[in-house]
Amino acid sequence: NAGVTQTPKFQVLKTGQSMTLQCAQDMNHNSMYWYRQDPGMGLRLIYYSASEGTTDKGEVPNGYNVSRLNKREFSLRLESAAPSQTSVYFCASSEKDGSTDTQYFGPGTRLTVL
Amino acid sequence: DAKTTQPTSMDCAEGRAANLPCNHSTISGNEYVYWYRQIHSQGPQYIIHGLKNNETNEMASLIITEDRKSSTLILPHATLRDTAVYYCIVSTSGTYKYIFGTGTRLKVLA
């Protein structure tokens, strides 16, 4: 059981380049999330997918797009990277259990935009 | 979702109990209290959650005050590996939104 996996672990981009961050979970969870974490800050929600086929904006969606490819996979795309998008990106998944939905996080992707 | 307030940093001697407080005075009746920790720059790790009763698992205990306006995470015998940033989050199931503050940086001292 790998839990939540993310690829790549590290990435360096030039301003204007595009890339897709991949996330997969093997826990059969319905909900998936993308967060970013800037130095010294807490995590901020970019987008989430409550269930397969649905996506919604979080707190900081500008400059990003997402695709819920299937129940397992949720990708985050930067169409034209900017230095302000230099951050650590975390993917998470959760499943509703009664009145709670505990989130489980991947190891992160460290992105630098020059 | 309610906002939380935590101390910026705390120290704890190895082997002693670490008590991490969290204030959530605006919590509503259907909001749960969750605790996560983040070691170095790894992904946050779930620790424990509760609604109004005290909870205990293999990692920690969670004490929630009767008025639910504050809680305390207790690591009963802190080790050096417990050095991390601890986040207290309140959230309602189905809102799909955790609001992370800056957390408490716990340093366990040898």
Short mmCIF file of C-alpha atoms in Angstrom, two decimals:
data_model
loop_
_atom_site.label_atom_id
_atom_site.label_comp_id
_atom_site.label_asym_id
_atom_site.label_seq_id
_atom_site.Cartn_x
_atom_site.Cartn_y
_atom_site.Cartn_z
CA ASN A 1 0.00 0.00 0.00
CA ALA A 2 1.91 3.05 -1.26
CA GLY A 3 -0.72 5.58 -0.12
CA VAL A 4 -0.37 8.84 -2.05
CA THR A 5 2.45 9.10 -4.57
CA GLN A 6 3.63 12.17 -6.45
CA THR A 7 5.90 12.67 -9.44
CA PRO A 8 8.31 14.24 -9.96
CA LYS A 9 9.99 14.86 -6.60
CA PHE A 10 11.90 17.87 -7.88
CA GLN A 11 11.52 20.12 -10.91
CA VAL A 12 13.16 23.28 -12.20
CA LEU A 13 11.35 25.30 -14.86
CA LYS A 14 12.03 28.50 -16.73
CA THR A 15 9.44 31.24 -16.70
CA GLY A 16 6.76 30.50 -19.29
CA GLN A 17 7.35 26.77 -19.46
CA SER A 18 4.53 24.36 -18.74
CA MET A 19 4.43 21.14 -16.78
CA THR A 20 2.07 18.68 -15.14
CA LEU A 21 2.43 17.34 -11.62
CA GLN A 22 1.10 13.83 -11.19
CA CYS A 23 -0.62 12.36 -8.15
CA ALA A 24 -2.02 8.88 -7.56
CA GLN A 25 -3.58 7.16 -4.56
CA ASP A 26 -4.23 3.48 -3.96
CA MET A 27 -6.60 3.82 -1.01
CA ASN A 28 -9.77 3.94 -3.14
CA HIS A 29 -10.55 7.42 -1.81
CA ASN A 30 -13.18 9.54 -3.50
CA SER A 31 -11.71 12.97 -2.75
CA MET A 32 -8.36 14.37 -3.81
CA TYR A 33 -6.62 17.71 -3.25
CA TRP A 34 -3.72 19.88 -4.39
CA TYR A 35 -2.00 22.23 -1.95
CA ARG A 36 0.99 24.51 -2.16
CA GLN A 37 3.32 25.43 0.69
CA ASP A 38 5.56 28.45 0.56
CA PRO A 39 8.54 28.82 2.92
CA GLY A 40 7.50 29.30 6.55
CA MET A 41 3.82 29.07 5.70
CA GLY A 42 1.05 26.57 6.15
CA LEU A 43 -0.49 24.72 3.23
CA ARG A 44 -2.97 26.48 0.97
CA LEU A 45 -5.57 24.65 -1.10
CA ILE A 46 -5.28 25.12 -4.87
CA TYR A 47 -7.97 22.77 -6.22
CA TYR A 48 -9.86 19.78 -4.97
CA SER A 49 -11.96 17.00 -6.44
CA ALA A 50 -14.76 15.79 -4.23
CA SER A 51 -15.32 12.77 -6.44
CA GLU A 52 -14.37 11.38 -9.83
CA GLY A 53 -15.55 13.75 -12.56
CA THR A 54 -15.75 16.87 -10.39
CA THR A 55 -13.22 19.58 -9.58
CA ASP A 56 -13.51 22.84 -7.65
CA LYS A 57 -11.32 25.82 -6.91
CA GLY A 58 -9.68 26.25 -3.57
CA GLU A 59 -8.07 29.29 -2.02
CA VAL A 60 -5.33 29.95 -4.64
CA PRO A 61 -6.38 28.50 -8.06
CA ASN A 62 -5.02 31.21 -10.37
CA GLY A 63 -2.38 29.94 -12.80
CA TYR A 64 -3.31 26.27 -12.37
CA ASN A 65 -5.57 23.71 -13.97
CA VAL A 66 -6.44 20.22 -12.76
CA SER A 67 -7.69 16.97 -14.20
CA ARG A 68 -9.28 14.12 -12.30
CA LEU A 69 -8.27 11.43 -14.73
CA ASN A 70 -9.96 8.59 -12.85
CA LYS A 71 -10.60 7.70 -9.23
CA ARG A 72 -6.90 7.10 -8.56
CA GLU A 73 -5.26 10.02 -10.34
CA PHE A 74 -5.43 13.80 -9.98
CA SER A 75 -3.01 15.98 -11.94
CA LEU A 76 -2.07 19.64 -11.58
CA ARG A 77 -0.97 21.64 -14.62
CA LEU A 78 0.97 24.88 -14.80
CA GLU A 79 0.37 26.28 -18.28
CA SER A 80 2.87 29.14 -18.11
CA ALA A 81 5.03 28.94 -15.02
CA ALA A 82 5.91 32.09 -13.08
CA PRO A 83 8.52 32.62 -10.33
CA SER A 84 5.64 33.17 -7.88
CA GLN A 85 4.73 29.52 -8.37
CA THR A 86 8.00 28.38 -6.83
CA SER A 87 6.75 26.26 -3.96
CA VAL A 88 6.33 22.75 -2.60
CA TYR A 89 3.20 21.07 -3.93
CA PHE A 90 1.37 18.42 -1.94
CA CYS A 91 -1.36 16.12 -3.11
CA ALA A 92 -3.77 14.53 -0.64
CA SER A 93 -6.74 12.17 -0.67
CA SER A 94 -9.57 11.43 1.71
CA GLU A 95 -12.66 9.31 2.17
CA LYS A 96 -15.68 10.30 4.17
CA ASP A 97 -16.06 8.10 7.27
CA GLY A 98 -19.22 9.08 9.08
CA SER A 99 -18.84 12.78 9.76
CA THR A 100 -15.10 13.00 9.21
CA ASP A 101 -12.83 12.86 6.20
CA THR A 102 -9.21 12.59 7.26
CA GLN A 103 -6.77 13.64 4.58
CA TYR A 104 -3.62 11.68 3.73
CA PHE A 105 -0.75 13.48 2.05
CA GLY A 106 1.91 12.60 -0.49
CA PRO A 107 5.62 13.41 -0.10
CA GLY A 108 5.49 16.58 -2.19
CA THR A 109 6.99 18.00 -5.38
CA ARG A 110 9.55 20.78 -4.99
CA LEU A 111 9.19 23.18 -7.88
CA THR A 112 11.51 26.05 -8.69
CA VAL A 113 10.64 28.52 -11.45
CA LEU A 114 13.55 30.66 -12.64
CA ASP B 1 -14.43 26.93 8.99
CA ALA B 2 -13.25 28.19 12.33
CA LYS B 3 -9.84 29.75 12.72
CA THR B 4 -7.24 28.34 15.09
CA THR B 5 -4.49 29.98 17.13
CA GLN B 6 -1.35 28.12 18.20
CA PRO B 7 1.91 29.18 19.82
CA THR B 8 4.67 29.69 17.29
CA SER B 9 7.17 27.39 18.96
CA MET B 10 7.72 25.15 21.98
CA ASP B 11 10.54 23.08 23.43
CA CYS B 12 10.18 19.78 25.25
CA ALA B 13 12.72 17.52 26.94
CA GLU B 14 13.08 14.06 25.50
CA GLY B 15 11.02 11.52 27.45
CA ARG B 16 8.69 14.14 28.88
CA ALA B 17 5.12 14.80 27.79
CA ALA B 18 4.67 17.45 25.14
CA ASN B 19 1.46 19.45 25.53
CA LEU B 20 0.54 21.50 22.48
CA PRO B 21 -2.36 23.92 22.92
CA CYS B 22 -4.78 25.18 20.29
CA ASN B 23 -7.43 27.85 20.57
CA HIS B 24 -10.52 27.56 18.37
CA SER B 25 -12.99 29.84 20.11
CA THR B 26 -15.28 30.20 17.06
CA ILE B 27 -15.71 26.47 16.47
CA SER B 28 -19.22 25.43 15.49
CA GLY B 29 -21.12 22.38 16.63
CA ASN B 30 -20.39 20.17 13.63
CA GLU B 31 -16.71 21.00 13.28
CA TYR B 32 -14.09 18.44 14.19
CA VAL B 33 -10.63 19.21 15.54
CA TYR B 34 -7.82 17.56 13.58
CA TRP B 35 -4.11 17.45 14.38
CA TYR B 36 -1.40 16.90 11.81
CA ARG B 37 2.34 17.20 11.94
CA GLN B 38 4.96 17.93 9.32
CA ILE B 39 8.47 16.61 9.82
CA HIS B 40 11.12 18.59 7.89
CA SER B 41 9.42 19.30 4.57
CA GLN B 42 7.61 15.98 4.24
CA GLY B 43 3.88 15.74 3.61
CA PRO B 44 1.71 16.39 6.68
CA GLN B 45 0.99 13.30 8.72
CA TYR B 46 -2.37 12.70 10.37
CA ILE B 47 -2.20 12.30 14.15
CA ILE B 48 -5.66 12.34 15.68
CA HIS B 49 -9.06 14.01 15.53
CA GLY B 50 -12.07 14.53 17.79
CA LEU B 51 -15.43 16.23 18.13
CA LYS B 52 -16.05 16.73 21.84
CA ASN B 53 -14.82 13.68 23.71
CA ASN B 54 -11.19 13.12 24.58
CA GLU B 55 -9.48 10.76 22.17
CA THR B 56 -6.38 8.57 22.37
CA ASN B 57 -4.54 6.51 19.81
CA GLU B 58 -1.08 4.99 19.52
CA MET B 59 0.48 8.35 18.68
CA ALA B 60 -1.16 10.87 20.98
CA SER B 61 -4.06 12.00 23.12
CA LEU B 62 -6.44 14.83 22.33
CA ILE B 63 -8.10 16.73 25.14
CA ILE B 64 -10.97 19.03 24.12
CA THR B 65 -12.42 21.44 26.67
CA GLU B 66 -16.07 21.11 27.56
CA ASP B 67 -16.97 24.34 25.73
CA ARG B 68 -14.89 23.10 22.74
CA LYS B 69 -13.13 26.44 22.45
CA SER B 70 -9.69 24.94 22.91
CA SER B 71 -7.86 21.66 22.79
CA THR B 72 -4.50 20.16 23.72
CA LEU B 73 -2.52 17.55 21.86
CA ILE B 74 -0.45 15.40 24.20
CA LEU B 75 2.56 13.37 23.09
CA PRO B 76 3.07 11.29 26.24
CA HIS B 77 6.79 10.52 25.91
CA ALA B 78 8.34 12.84 23.34
CA THR B 79 11.32 11.58 21.33
CA LEU B 80 13.71 13.43 19.06
CA ARG B 81 11.73 12.11 16.09
CA ASP B 82 8.70 14.08 17.30
CA THR B 83 10.46 17.33 16.38
CA ALA B 84 8.11 18.80 13.77
CA VAL B 85 5.57 21.49 13.02
CA TYR B 86 2.18 20.59 14.51
CA TYR B 87 -1.00 21.90 12.92
CA CYS B 88 -4.38 22.16 14.59
CA ILE B 89 -7.25 22.35 12.10
CA VAL B 90 -10.99 22.59 12.54
CA SER B 91 -13.15 21.42 9.68
CA THR B 92 -16.61 20.24 8.81
CA SER B 93 -16.92 17.00 6.93
CA GLY B 94 -17.96 17.59 3.36
CA THR B 95 -16.51 21.09 3.04
CA TYR B 96 -13.28 19.61 1.63
CA LYS B 97 -11.33 22.46 3.09
CA TYR B 98 -8.64 22.31 5.70
CA ILE B 99 -7.29 25.71 6.68
CA PHE B 100 -3.68 25.38 7.74
CA GLY B 101 -2.23 28.09 9.93
CA THR B 102 1.49 28.33 10.57
CA GLY B 103 1.34 25.69 13.33
CA THR B 104 3.57 25.14 16.38
CA ARG B 105 7.19 24.25 15.81
CA LEU B 106 7.99 21.66 18.50
CA LYS B 107 11.61 21.00 19.24
CA VAL B 108 12.39 17.97 21.38
CA LEU B 109 15.66 18.42 23.23
CA ALA B 110 18.05 15.62 24.16
#
